[in-house]
Amino acid sequence: MESDEACKVRRLTHSQFSGGSPPPPAPPLTPTPSLSRSTREPPTPCRSARPGSAAPRPVSSCPKGGNASAPARSMARFGLPALLCLLAALSAALLAAELKSKSCSEVRRLYVSKGFNKNDAPLHEINGDHLKICPQGYTCCSQEMEEKYSLQSKDDFKNVVNEQCNHLQAVFASRYKKFDEFFKELLENAEKSLNDMFVKTYGRLYMQNSELFKDLFVELKRYYVVGNVNLEEMLNDFWVRLLERMFRLVNSQYHFTDEYLECVSKYTEQLKPFGDVPRKLKLQVTRAFVAARTFAQGLAVARDVVSKVSVVNPTAQCTQALLKMSYCSHCRGLVTVKPCYNYCSNIMRGCLANQGDLEFEWNNFIDAMLMVAERLEGPFNIESVMDPIDVKISDAIMNMQENSVQVSQKVFQGCGQPKPLPAGRISRSISESTFSARFRPYHPEERPTTAAGTSLDRLVTDVKEKLKQAKKFWSSLPSNVCNDERMAAGNGNEEDCWNGKGRSRYLFAVTGNGLANQGNNPEVQVDTSKPDILILRQIMALRVMTSKMKNAYNGNDVDFFDISDESSGEGSGSGCEYQQCPSEFEYNATDHAGKSAHDKADSAGARPGVQPYLLAVFCIVFLVVQREWR
């Protein structure tokens, strides 16, 4: 290869003889001292001009035969990287298209799995100008998909709320059934026990007067089932009728007219023929029956309120928010990304705003139920009243028999001397009215087994635990819905979740519960001036029942109404369909605080397929840098 000075001489000679005659031979070159490799300047490219041309053109080598293989080496030096980068760029484009196709294919697969028509779903991203709720731009959703997803999100919401409420309703329904069976069976067993004992003791004498005791239990059952019975008057009437029967038996030698017996009944309070048993039994029975029936009715009211309130009918604004939360991420290809927890909480509190207004009266109602439950475990225990009722009545009868002479004399003084019966009828009446034996003593261990298969104490203990768990149910309902893994991401996953715009943290604060707190809800537009009529009716039913609970706690009789009529109502609202559900529940009453509010558009949810293009850009930059370096 020629030196740099040889190239300079060749260029000079060419410029002097540019007219076309051949250049004179070059003078001999004086060799220059060789430079070290580190200080040698790069060779200056030689240029030559074709004879007759005005401008020089680049030549591939200096002297003839000096660099004959340079074009091949140049091709090898620059062609291979260029070819590699071209292939990389094509691969990146194909990879991007493939990822885009896969994303929409997955969306399509999930869409079809819900029973929708696959022809609604595109295979590749399309322009999203047709979308009304979900973010526009490139999308995997057609207009038909958005409409069907809207209906699906509505159904998903209803199902999750119903599951939560059915769980609670089943608890109250099952406990009401157990209590109802227990109380009815308790009355049946008490009546059977009394009948068996009286038959053994008096035989035909009792059988002739058994309708009196049957009527007593009929009225007690009617009070428990229907409620329109004045217990005090009913029990007073029982003792009056019993006194009339007993007075005839102990004075069988006399004839008593209806007017005379009516006079006898007027002396009942003054004479106290049955001792103190009627007063004590009336107090015990009244308090126990009022508490028992009120408690059972309270369980029924709780069951019905949950059933009616929990049939949700989302508003148009709620439905839009549900669609945006549940399925708009699919339109962006983010099929595995779940809604942020606080994002879900705001939507649920907006959609369940009216249900949140039940919280105050609901908690008051639960507290009143717990108060009555304490009474049932103590002095108002209906089991401890009804089990020995046969013995208590027998004691009253024996007291009347033992004091029959004194009682009869006082009645004769007040009502006059009755007319004696004819001699033949006297002997027969005396033989029929003789008491053969006293009642046997009462043994608590001989109690009949109830249909509920347990004691009242165990039933009450179980219900008290469920009542405590049910407190704050309505304020916890939005959080419990969002705790369902089908509805939202976990509370700890705040970064990798869908915030309604993209895949990033949700920045708005969580609003409070109830209708009044939804004015500033960032996700659901709620009309706070129009409370739900059905919810208002259930609030009133709870308020009335709470008042009756407080009366029962104090031992006061209560006039009951038809619970199903009072708490019924139609209209929008929410609640569980009355069906068979799980029988246990636990609810988390913790409210979750949100973050500080920022109005920030989130672009973190970029479309799939963008990142592969970075590979092509990198290759182009690499090629340019390599060329400059060389």
CSV table of C-alpha atoms in Angstrom, one decimal, residues 297-530:
chain,number,residue,atom,x,y,z
A,297,GLN,CA,-90.6,-12.3,65.8
A,298,GLY,CA,-87.4,-10.2,65.9
A,299,LEU,CA,-85.5,-13.0,64.1
A,300,ALA,CA,-88.3,-13.2,61.5
A,301,VAL,CA,-88.2,-9.4,61.0
A,302,ALA,CA,-84.4,-9.5,60.5
A,303,ARG,CA,-84.8,-12.3,58.0
A,304,ASP,CA,-87.4,-10.4,56.0
A,305,VAL,CA,-85.6,-7.1,56.1
A,306,VAL,CA,-82.5,-8.6,54.7
A,307,SER,CA,-84.5,-10.5,52.1
A,308,LYS,CA,-86.3,-7.4,50.8
A,309,VAL,CA,-83.4,-4.9,51.0
A,310,SER,CA,-80.8,-7.1,49.3
A,311,VAL,CA,-82.5,-7.5,45.9
A,312,VAL,CA,-80.4,-4.8,44.2
A,313,ASN,CA,-81.6,-2.9,41.2
A,314,PRO,CA,-78.6,-0.7,40.1
A,315,THR,CA,-79.3,2.7,38.7
A,316,ALA,CA,-78.0,3.7,35.2
A,317,GLN,CA,-75.1,5.6,36.8
A,318,CYS,CA,-74.2,2.6,39.0
A,319,THR,CA,-74.4,0.3,35.9
A,320,GLN,CA,-71.9,2.5,34.0
A,321,ALA,CA,-69.5,2.5,36.9
A,322,LEU,CA,-69.8,-1.3,37.3
A,323,LEU,CA,-69.0,-1.8,33.6
A,324,LYS,CA,-66.0,0.5,33.7
A,325,MET,CA,-64.7,-1.3,36.8
A,326,SER,CA,-65.3,-4.9,35.8
A,327,TYR,CA,-64.8,-5.2,32.0
A,328,CYS,CA,-63.3,-2.0,30.5
A,329,SER,CA,-59.9,-3.4,31.4
A,330,HIS,CA,-60.7,-6.3,29.0
A,331,CYS,CA,-61.1,-3.8,26.2
A,332,ARG,CA,-57.5,-2.7,26.8
A,333,GLY,CA,-56.3,-6.3,26.8
A,334,LEU,CA,-55.7,-6.4,30.5
A,335,VAL,CA,-57.8,-9.5,31.1
A,336,THR,CA,-55.9,-10.6,34.2
A,337,VAL,CA,-55.8,-7.2,36.0
A,338,LYS,CA,-58.4,-6.8,38.7
A,339,PRO,CA,-60.0,-3.5,39.9
A,340,CYS,CA,-58.1,-1.7,42.6
A,341,TYR,CA,-59.7,-2.3,46.1
A,342,ASN,CA,-60.4,1.4,46.9
A,343,TYR,CA,-61.7,1.9,43.4
A,344,CYS,CA,-64.2,-1.0,44.0
A,345,SER,CA,-65.1,0.4,47.4
A,346,ASN,CA,-66.1,3.8,46.0
A,347,ILE,CA,-68.3,2.1,43.4
A,348,MET,CA,-69.9,-0.2,45.9
A,349,ARG,CA,-70.6,2.6,48.4
A,350,GLY,CA,-72.3,4.6,45.6
A,351,CYS,CA,-74.3,1.6,44.3
A,352,LEU,CA,-75.3,0.6,47.9
A,353,ALA,CA,-75.8,4.1,49.2
A,354,ASN,CA,-79.4,3.4,50.3
A,355,GLN,CA,-78.6,0.2,52.0
A,356,GLY,CA,-76.0,2.0,54.1
A,357,ASP,CA,-78.8,4.1,55.6
A,358,LEU,CA,-80.1,1.0,57.4
A,359,GLU,CA,-77.0,0.9,59.6
A,360,PHE,CA,-78.3,3.1,62.4
A,361,GLU,CA,-81.6,1.4,63.0
A,362,TRP,CA,-80.1,-2.0,62.3
A,363,ASN,CA,-77.6,-1.6,65.0
A,364,ASN,CA,-80.3,-0.4,67.5
A,365,PHE,CA,-82.4,-3.4,66.6
A,366,ILE,CA,-79.5,-5.8,67.2
A,367,ASP,CA,-78.8,-4.2,70.5
A,368,ALA,CA,-82.4,-4.6,71.6
A,369,MET,CA,-82.4,-8.2,70.5
A,370,LEU,CA,-79.3,-8.9,72.6
A,371,MET,CA,-81.1,-7.3,75.6
A,372,VAL,CA,-84.1,-9.6,75.3
A,373,ALA,CA,-81.8,-12.5,74.8
A,374,GLU,CA,-80.3,-11.7,78.2
A,375,ARG,CA,-83.8,-11.9,79.7
A,376,LEU,CA,-84.5,-15.2,78.1
A,377,GLU,CA,-81.4,-16.6,79.8
A,378,GLY,CA,-82.5,-15.2,83.2
A,379,PRO,CA,-85.9,-14.5,84.8
A,380,PHE,CA,-87.9,-14.7,81.6
A,381,ASN,CA,-86.8,-18.2,80.6
A,382,ILE,CA,-90.0,-19.7,79.1
A,383,GLU,CA,-88.6,-23.2,79.5
A,384,SER,CA,-88.3,-22.8,83.3
A,385,VAL,CA,-91.9,-21.5,83.3
A,386,MET,CA,-93.7,-24.1,81.1
A,387,ASP,CA,-91.9,-27.3,82.2
A,388,PRO,CA,-93.3,-27.2,85.7
A,389,ILE,CA,-96.7,-25.6,84.9
A,390,ASP,CA,-98.6,-28.8,85.6
A,391,VAL,CA,-97.1,-29.0,89.1
A,392,LYS,CA,-97.9,-25.3,89.8
A,393,ILE,CA,-101.5,-25.8,88.7
A,394,SER,CA,-101.8,-28.9,90.9
A,395,ASP,CA,-100.5,-27.0,93.8
A,396,ALA,CA,-103.2,-24.4,93.3
A,397,ILE,CA,-105.8,-27.1,93.1
A,398,MET,CA,-104.6,-28.8,96.3
A,399,ASN,CA,-104.6,-25.4,98.1
A,400,MET,CA,-108.2,-25.0,97.1
A,401,GLN,CA,-109.1,-28.4,98.3
A,402,GLU,CA,-107.4,-28.0,101.6
A,403,ASN,CA,-109.1,-24.6,102.2
A,404,SER,CA,-112.4,-25.5,100.7
A,405,VAL,CA,-114.4,-25.2,103.9
A,406,GLN,CA,-113.2,-21.7,104.7
A,407,VAL,CA,-113.6,-20.6,101.1
A,408,SER,CA,-117.1,-22.0,100.9
A,409,GLN,CA,-118.2,-20.3,104.1
A,410,LYS,CA,-117.0,-16.9,102.8
A,411,VAL,CA,-118.7,-17.4,99.5
A,412,PHE,CA,-122.0,-18.4,101.2
A,413,GLN,CA,-121.8,-15.3,103.3
A,414,GLY,CA,-121.3,-13.1,100.3
A,415,CYS,CA,-123.5,-14.8,97.7
A,416,GLY,CA,-126.1,-16.5,99.9
A,417,GLN,CA,-126.8,-20.1,100.8
A,418,PRO,CA,-127.2,-22.3,97.8
A,419,LYS,CA,-130.1,-24.7,97.3
A,420,PRO,CA,-129.3,-28.4,98.2
A,421,LEU,CA,-129.6,-31.1,95.7
A,422,PRO,CA,-132.1,-34.0,96.1
A,423,ALA,CA,-130.8,-36.9,98.2
A,424,GLY,CA,-130.2,-39.3,95.3
A,425,ARG,CA,-128.1,-36.9,93.3
A,426,ILE,CA,-126.1,-35.8,96.4
A,427,SER,CA,-124.7,-39.3,97.0
A,428,ARG,CA,-123.7,-39.7,93.3
A,429,SER,CA,-122.1,-36.2,93.2
A,430,ILE,CA,-120.0,-36.9,96.3
A,431,SER,CA,-118.7,-40.2,94.9
A,432,GLU,CA,-117.7,-38.6,91.6
A,433,SER,CA,-116.0,-35.6,93.2
A,434,THR,CA,-113.7,-37.4,95.7
A,435,PHE,CA,-110.0,-36.5,95.2
A,436,SER,CA,-108.1,-39.7,95.2
A,437,ALA,CA,-104.5,-38.4,95.4
A,438,ARG,CA,-102.3,-35.4,95.3
A,439,PHE,CA,-100.1,-34.7,92.3
A,440,ARG,CA,-96.7,-36.3,92.3
A,441,PRO,CA,-93.7,-33.9,92.9
A,442,TYR,CA,-92.0,-32.3,89.9
A,443,HIS,CA,-88.6,-33.5,88.8
A,444,PRO,CA,-86.7,-31.3,86.3
A,445,GLU,CA,-84.7,-34.2,84.9
A,446,GLU,CA,-88.0,-35.6,83.6
A,447,ARG,CA,-88.5,-32.9,81.0
A,448,PRO,CA,-89.6,-34.1,77.6
A,449,THR,CA,-87.2,-33.6,74.8
A,450,THR,CA,-88.1,-30.8,72.4
A,451,ALA,CA,-88.0,-31.0,68.6
A,452,ALA,CA,-85.1,-28.5,68.6
A,453,GLY,CA,-83.1,-31.1,70.4
A,454,THR,CA,-81.5,-28.7,72.8
A,455,SER,CA,-82.3,-26.4,75.7
A,456,LEU,CA,-83.3,-22.7,75.5
A,457,ASP,CA,-80.0,-21.6,77.0
A,458,ARG,CA,-77.9,-23.2,74.2
A,459,LEU,CA,-80.2,-21.7,71.6
A,460,VAL,CA,-79.9,-18.2,73.0
A,461,THR,CA,-76.2,-18.5,73.4
A,462,ASP,CA,-75.9,-19.4,69.7
A,463,VAL,CA,-78.1,-16.6,68.5
A,464,LYS,CA,-76.4,-14.0,70.6
A,465,GLU,CA,-73.1,-14.9,68.9
A,466,LYS,CA,-74.7,-14.5,65.4
A,467,LEU,CA,-76.3,-11.2,66.4
A,468,LYS,CA,-73.0,-9.8,67.4
A,469,GLN,CA,-71.5,-10.8,64.1
A,470,ALA,CA,-74.4,-9.2,62.2
A,471,LYS,CA,-73.9,-5.8,63.8
A,472,LYS,CA,-72.5,-3.2,61.3
A,473,PHE,CA,-73.5,-5.5,58.4
A,474,TRP,CA,-74.8,-2.7,56.1
A,475,SER,CA,-71.8,-0.5,56.6
A,476,SER,CA,-69.5,-3.4,55.9
A,477,LEU,CA,-71.4,-4.6,52.9
A,478,PRO,CA,-69.4,-2.6,50.3
A,479,SER,CA,-66.1,-3.8,51.7
A,480,ASN,CA,-67.3,-7.4,51.9
A,481,VAL,CA,-68.3,-7.3,48.3
A,482,CYS,CA,-64.9,-5.9,47.3
A,483,ASN,CA,-63.2,-8.6,49.4
A,484,ASP,CA,-64.6,-11.1,47.0
A,485,GLU,CA,-61.8,-12.1,44.7
A,486,ARG,CA,-64.1,-11.9,41.7
A,487,MET,CA,-64.7,-8.2,42.2
A,488,ALA,CA,-61.4,-6.6,43.1
A,489,ALA,CA,-57.7,-7.1,43.8
A,490,GLY,CA,-56.5,-7.5,47.3
A,491,ASN,CA,-56.2,-4.5,49.5
A,492,GLY,CA,-52.4,-4.9,49.6
A,493,ASN,CA,-52.1,-4.9,45.8
A,494,GLU,CA,-52.4,-1.2,45.1
A,495,GLU,CA,-50.0,-0.8,42.2
A,496,ASP,CA,-50.8,-3.7,39.8
A,497,CYS,CA,-54.6,-3.1,39.5
A,498,TRP,CA,-57.1,-1.5,37.2
A,499,ASN,CA,-58.1,2.1,38.3
A,500,GLY,CA,-60.7,2.7,35.6
A,501,LYS,CA,-58.2,4.2,33.2
A,502,GLY,CA,-55.2,2.0,33.3
A,503,ARG,CA,-53.0,-0.4,35.2
A,504,SER,CA,-51.8,1.7,38.1
A,505,ARG,CA,-52.6,2.9,41.7
A,506,TYR,CA,-56.0,4.3,42.4
A,507,LEU,CA,-55.5,7.8,43.8
A,508,PHE,CA,-59.0,8.9,45.0
A,509,ALA,CA,-60.1,8.7,48.7
A,510,VAL,CA,-62.9,6.3,49.7
A,511,THR,CA,-66.2,8.0,50.5
A,512,GLY,CA,-68.3,7.3,53.5
A,513,ASN,CA,-71.4,5.1,53.8
A,514,GLY,CA,-74.9,6.1,53.3
A,515,LEU,CA,-76.8,8.3,50.9
A,516,ALA,CA,-75.7,11.7,52.4
A,517,ASN,CA,-72.0,10.9,51.9
A,518,GLN,CA,-72.2,10.2,48.1
A,519,GLY,CA,-72.2,13.8,47.0
A,520,ASN,CA,-68.5,13.7,46.4
A,521,ASN,CA,-68.2,10.1,45.2
A,522,PRO,CA,-65.7,10.3,42.3
A,523,GLU,CA,-67.0,7.1,40.6
A,524,VAL,CA,-70.8,7.0,40.9
A,525,GLN,CA,-73.2,9.9,40.5
A,526,VAL,CA,-75.9,9.5,43.2
A,527,ASP,CA,-79.0,11.6,43.7
A,528,THR,CA,-78.9,12.2,47.4
A,529,SER,CA,-82.3,13.9,47.4
A,530,LYS,CA,-84.3,10.8,46.6
